[in-house]
Amino acid sequence: LAKTTQPISMDSYEGQEVNITCSHNNIATNDYITWYQQFPSQGPRFIIQGYKTKVTNEVASLFIPADRKSSTLSLPRVSLSDTAVYYCLVGGTGTASKLTFGTGTRLQVTL
Amino acid sequence: NAGVTQTPKFRVLKTGQSMTLLCAQDMNHEYMYWYRQDPGMGLRLIHYSVGEGTTAKGEVPDGYNVSRLKKQNFLLGLESAAPSQTSVYFCASSYSSSGGKTGELFFGEGSRLTVL
């Protein structure tokens, strides 16, 4: 499975746009890129998933360049409630049991 | 719709004691997983199940046993608890085994276990 690399932590002020980049140089042809969010004392929660180009939902956007060796999670106008750990996972069919949650990116949003 | 429910949410054990964590899901998912998360770390897969009556080892299975007698339930057992098993345990389920589409993992709220 493709190994992922993310920054350990990021800081932002409320109202700013936050972009978290994940590197996955060994991504396979059938792999999808999925981002999860985890608040303290809670289980991770699905945010967004994509295969190529751009995906947008009500909470975030996911940008994937043509070579798919990286991806960027974009959180528009963050608030204090977006303070959490964000995990980037890469995998395809039959890999759910092998998905690795690395240490993720700890986002701290302040006033 | 409860989703994934874990019981108990907190437990303190003495070294050598045994216990069982219960995970129940009401989404009719085939796949279920047990993870552990230690402070400042990501989640590590302990055991998983691809369907009723089946179980398989994950990344860190030693010291744990599991059973999936009913599709909606996945039990995690500690036969002889050790301080190294102090952790937060998360159960998850998914519709398929895909790491991509339809493979979205749904997590419970976690069970905090302390072994003295």
Short mmCIF file of N, CA, C and O in Angstrom, two decimals, chain A residues 32 34 36 38 41-46 49 87 91-99 101-103 106, chain B residues 33 35 37 40-43 45 48 90 94 96-105 107-109 112:
data_model
loop_
_atom_site.label_atom_id
_atom_site.label_comp_id
_atom_site.label_asym_id
_atom_site.label_seq_id
_atom_site.Cartn_x
_atom_site.Cartn_y
_atom_site.Cartn_z
N TYR A 32 -7.84 4.98 -4.05
CA TYR A 32 -8.54 6.22 -3.78
C TYR A 32 -7.81 6.94 -2.64
O TYR A 32 -7.06 6.33 -1.88
N THR A 34 -8.52 9.16 0.73
CA THR A 34 -9.60 9.47 1.67
C THR A 34 -9.03 10.23 2.86
O THR A 34 -7.95 9.92 3.35
N TYR A 36 -9.84 11.60 6.81
CA TYR A 36 -10.67 11.47 8.00
C TYR A 36 -10.28 12.57 8.99
O TYR A 36 -9.15 13.06 9.01
N GLN A 38 -10.47 13.59 13.20
CA GLN A 38 -10.68 13.04 14.53
C GLN A 38 -10.59 14.12 15.58
O GLN A 38 -9.58 14.81 15.70
N SER A 41 -11.08 12.37 21.97
CA SER A 41 -12.00 11.43 22.62
C SER A 41 -13.11 10.95 21.71
O SER A 41 -14.18 10.52 22.19
N GLN A 42 -12.91 11.04 20.40
CA GLN A 42 -13.89 10.52 19.45
C GLN A 42 -13.19 9.67 18.39
O GLN A 42 -11.99 9.79 18.19
N GLY A 43 -13.98 8.82 17.73
CA GLY A 43 -13.43 8.07 16.62
C GLY A 43 -13.31 8.95 15.38
O GLY A 43 -14.00 9.96 15.26
N PRO A 44 -12.43 8.57 14.44
CA PRO A 44 -12.30 9.34 13.20
C PRO A 44 -13.61 9.38 12.42
O PRO A 44 -14.44 8.47 12.51
N ARG A 45 -13.76 10.42 11.64
CA ARG A 45 -14.96 10.61 10.85
C ARG A 45 -14.57 10.92 9.42
O ARG A 45 -13.68 11.74 9.18
N PHE A 46 -15.22 10.29 8.47
CA PHE A 46 -14.97 10.51 7.05
C PHE A 46 -15.25 11.97 6.68
O PHE A 46 -16.26 12.55 7.08
N GLN A 49 -13.43 12.07 -0.09
CA GLN A 49 -12.68 11.04 -0.84
C GLN A 49 -12.60 11.45 -2.31
O GLN A 49 -13.56 12.03 -2.85
N TYR A 87 -6.33 12.83 9.00
CA TYR A 87 -5.59 11.70 8.47
C TYR A 87 -5.84 11.54 6.97
O TYR A 87 -6.98 11.60 6.51
N GLY A 91 -5.88 3.84 -0.55
CA GLY A 91 -6.12 2.41 -0.71
C GLY A 91 -7.18 2.15 -1.76
O GLY A 91 -7.95 3.03 -2.13
N GLY A 92 -7.21 0.89 -2.20
CA GLY A 92 -8.18 0.50 -3.21
C GLY A 92 -8.96 -0.72 -2.78
O GLY A 92 -9.05 -1.02 -1.59
N THR A 93 -9.50 -1.42 -3.72
CA THR A 93 -10.34 -2.58 -3.43
C THR A 93 -9.58 -3.61 -2.61
O THR A 93 -8.45 -3.96 -2.93
N GLY A 94 -10.23 -4.10 -1.56
CA GLY A 94 -9.64 -5.14 -0.73
C GLY A 94 -8.57 -4.66 0.22
O GLY A 94 -7.91 -5.46 0.85
N THR A 95 -8.44 -3.36 0.37
CA THR A 95 -7.35 -2.86 1.21
C THR A 95 -7.83 -2.24 2.52
O THR A 95 -7.02 -1.73 3.28
N ALA A 96 -9.12 -2.25 2.77
CA ALA A 96 -9.63 -1.58 3.96
C ALA A 96 -8.97 -2.10 5.23
O ALA A 96 -8.75 -1.37 6.18
N SER A 97 -8.64 -3.39 5.25
CA SER A 97 -8.01 -3.97 6.44
C SER A 97 -6.54 -3.63 6.52
O SER A 97 -5.89 -3.93 7.51
N LYS A 98 -6.01 -3.02 5.50
CA LYS A 98 -4.58 -2.70 5.50
C LYS A 98 -4.33 -1.20 5.53
O LYS A 98 -3.19 -0.75 5.49
N LEU A 99 -5.39 -0.43 5.60
CA LEU A 99 -5.22 1.01 5.63
C LEU A 99 -4.48 1.42 6.90
O LEU A 99 -4.78 0.94 7.98
N PHE A 101 -3.46 4.34 9.48
CA PHE A 101 -3.64 5.69 10.00
C PHE A 101 -2.30 6.12 10.57
O PHE A 101 -1.91 5.68 11.62
N GLY A 102 -1.60 7.00 9.89
CA GLY A 102 -0.36 7.52 10.44
C GLY A 102 -0.65 8.42 11.61
O GLY A 102 -1.72 8.36 12.20
N THR A 103 0.29 9.27 11.95
CA THR A 103 0.07 10.16 13.08
C THR A 103 -0.81 11.33 12.71
O THR A 103 -1.28 12.06 13.57
N ARG A 106 -2.11 17.50 13.08
CA ARG A 106 -2.86 18.15 14.15
C ARG A 106 -3.05 19.61 13.80
O ARG A 106 -2.08 20.38 13.77
N TYR B 33 -13.93 -3.94 12.38
CA TYR B 33 -12.51 -3.79 12.72
C TYR B 33 -12.36 -3.35 14.18
O TYR B 33 -13.21 -2.64 14.71
N TYR B 35 -9.42 -1.32 16.40
CA TYR B 35 -8.18 -0.57 16.40
C TYR B 35 -7.83 -0.20 17.84
O TYR B 35 -8.69 -0.10 18.70
N GLN B 37 -5.54 2.99 19.85
CA GLN B 37 -4.87 4.26 19.66
C GLN B 37 -4.19 4.66 20.95
O GLN B 37 -4.83 4.84 21.97
N GLY B 40 -0.90 10.33 21.17
CA GLY B 40 -0.09 10.93 20.13
C GLY B 40 0.17 10.05 18.92
O GLY B 40 1.01 10.40 18.08
N MET B 41 -0.54 8.94 18.85
CA MET B 41 -0.30 8.00 17.76
C MET B 41 -1.55 7.89 16.88
O MET B 41 -2.64 8.26 17.27
N GLY B 42 -1.32 7.32 15.72
CA GLY B 42 -2.45 6.99 14.86
C GLY B 42 -3.11 5.71 15.34
O GLY B 42 -2.75 5.17 16.37
N LEU B 43 -4.06 5.22 14.57
CA LEU B 43 -4.77 4.00 14.93
C LEU B 43 -4.06 2.79 14.33
O LEU B 43 -3.63 2.83 13.18
N LEU B 45 -4.44 -1.38 13.61
CA LEU B 45 -5.46 -2.42 13.47
C LEU B 45 -5.07 -3.66 14.27
O LEU B 45 -3.98 -4.21 14.12
N TYR B 48 -9.70 -7.93 12.44
CA TYR B 48 -10.83 -7.51 11.65
C TYR B 48 -11.64 -8.72 11.21
O TYR B 48 -11.21 -9.86 11.38
N PHE B 90 -10.97 1.47 19.47
CA PHE B 90 -12.03 1.90 18.56
C PHE B 90 -12.48 0.74 17.70
O PHE B 90 -11.66 0.01 17.14
N SER B 94 -17.55 -1.20 7.94
CA SER B 94 -17.64 -0.66 6.59
C SER B 94 -18.49 -1.58 5.73
O SER B 94 -18.61 -2.78 5.99
N SER B 96 -17.94 -2.33 2.53
CA SER B 96 -17.12 -3.22 1.71
C SER B 96 -15.69 -3.18 2.23
O SER B 96 -15.38 -2.45 3.17
N SER B 97 -14.84 -3.94 1.59
CA SER B 97 -13.44 -4.00 2.00
C SER B 97 -12.59 -3.00 1.24
O SER B 97 -11.39 -2.98 1.38
N SER B 98 -13.24 -2.18 0.47
CA SER B 98 -12.49 -1.24 -0.35
C SER B 98 -11.90 -0.12 0.48
O SER B 98 -12.54 0.40 1.38
N GLY B 99 -10.67 0.24 0.16
CA GLY B 99 -10.09 1.41 0.79
C GLY B 99 -10.58 2.65 0.09
O GLY B 99 -10.26 3.77 0.47
N GLY B 100 -11.38 2.44 -0.92
CA GLY B 100 -11.90 3.57 -1.68
C GLY B 100 -13.41 3.64 -1.58
O GLY B 100 -13.97 3.54 -0.50
N LYS B 101 -14.05 3.78 -2.71
CA LYS B 101 -15.51 3.92 -2.72
C LYS B 101 -16.19 2.76 -2.02
O LYS B 101 -15.79 1.62 -2.15
N THR B 102 -17.21 3.07 -1.30
CA THR B 102 -18.03 2.15 -0.48
C THR B 102 -17.25 1.59 0.70
O THR B 102 -17.81 0.86 1.50
N GLY B 103 -15.99 1.92 0.83
CA GLY B 103 -15.21 1.38 1.94
C GLY B 103 -15.09 2.34 3.10
O GLY B 103 -14.25 2.15 3.98
N GLU B 104 -15.93 3.36 3.14
CA GLU B 104 -15.88 4.33 4.22
C GLU B 104 -16.00 3.63 5.57
O GLU B 104 -16.89 2.79 5.77
N LEU B 105 -15.10 3.97 6.48
CA LEU B 105 -15.11 3.40 7.82
C LEU B 105 -15.98 4.25 8.74
O LEU B 105 -15.84 5.47 8.78
N PHE B 107 -16.81 4.75 12.68
CA PHE B 107 -16.19 4.45 13.96
C PHE B 107 -17.15 4.63 15.13
O PHE B 107 -18.05 5.49 15.09
N GLY B 108 -16.90 3.86 16.19
CA GLY B 108 -17.57 4.08 17.45
C GLY B 108 -16.88 5.19 18.22
O GLY B 108 -15.90 5.77 17.76
N GLU B 109 -17.39 5.47 19.42
CA GLU B 109 -16.87 6.56 20.23
C GLU B 109 -15.62 6.18 21.01
O GLU B 109 -14.97 7.04 21.59
N ARG B 112 -12.07 3.43 26.61
CA ARG B 112 -10.79 3.73 27.25
C ARG B 112 -10.49 2.67 28.30
O ARG B 112 -11.24 2.54 29.26
#
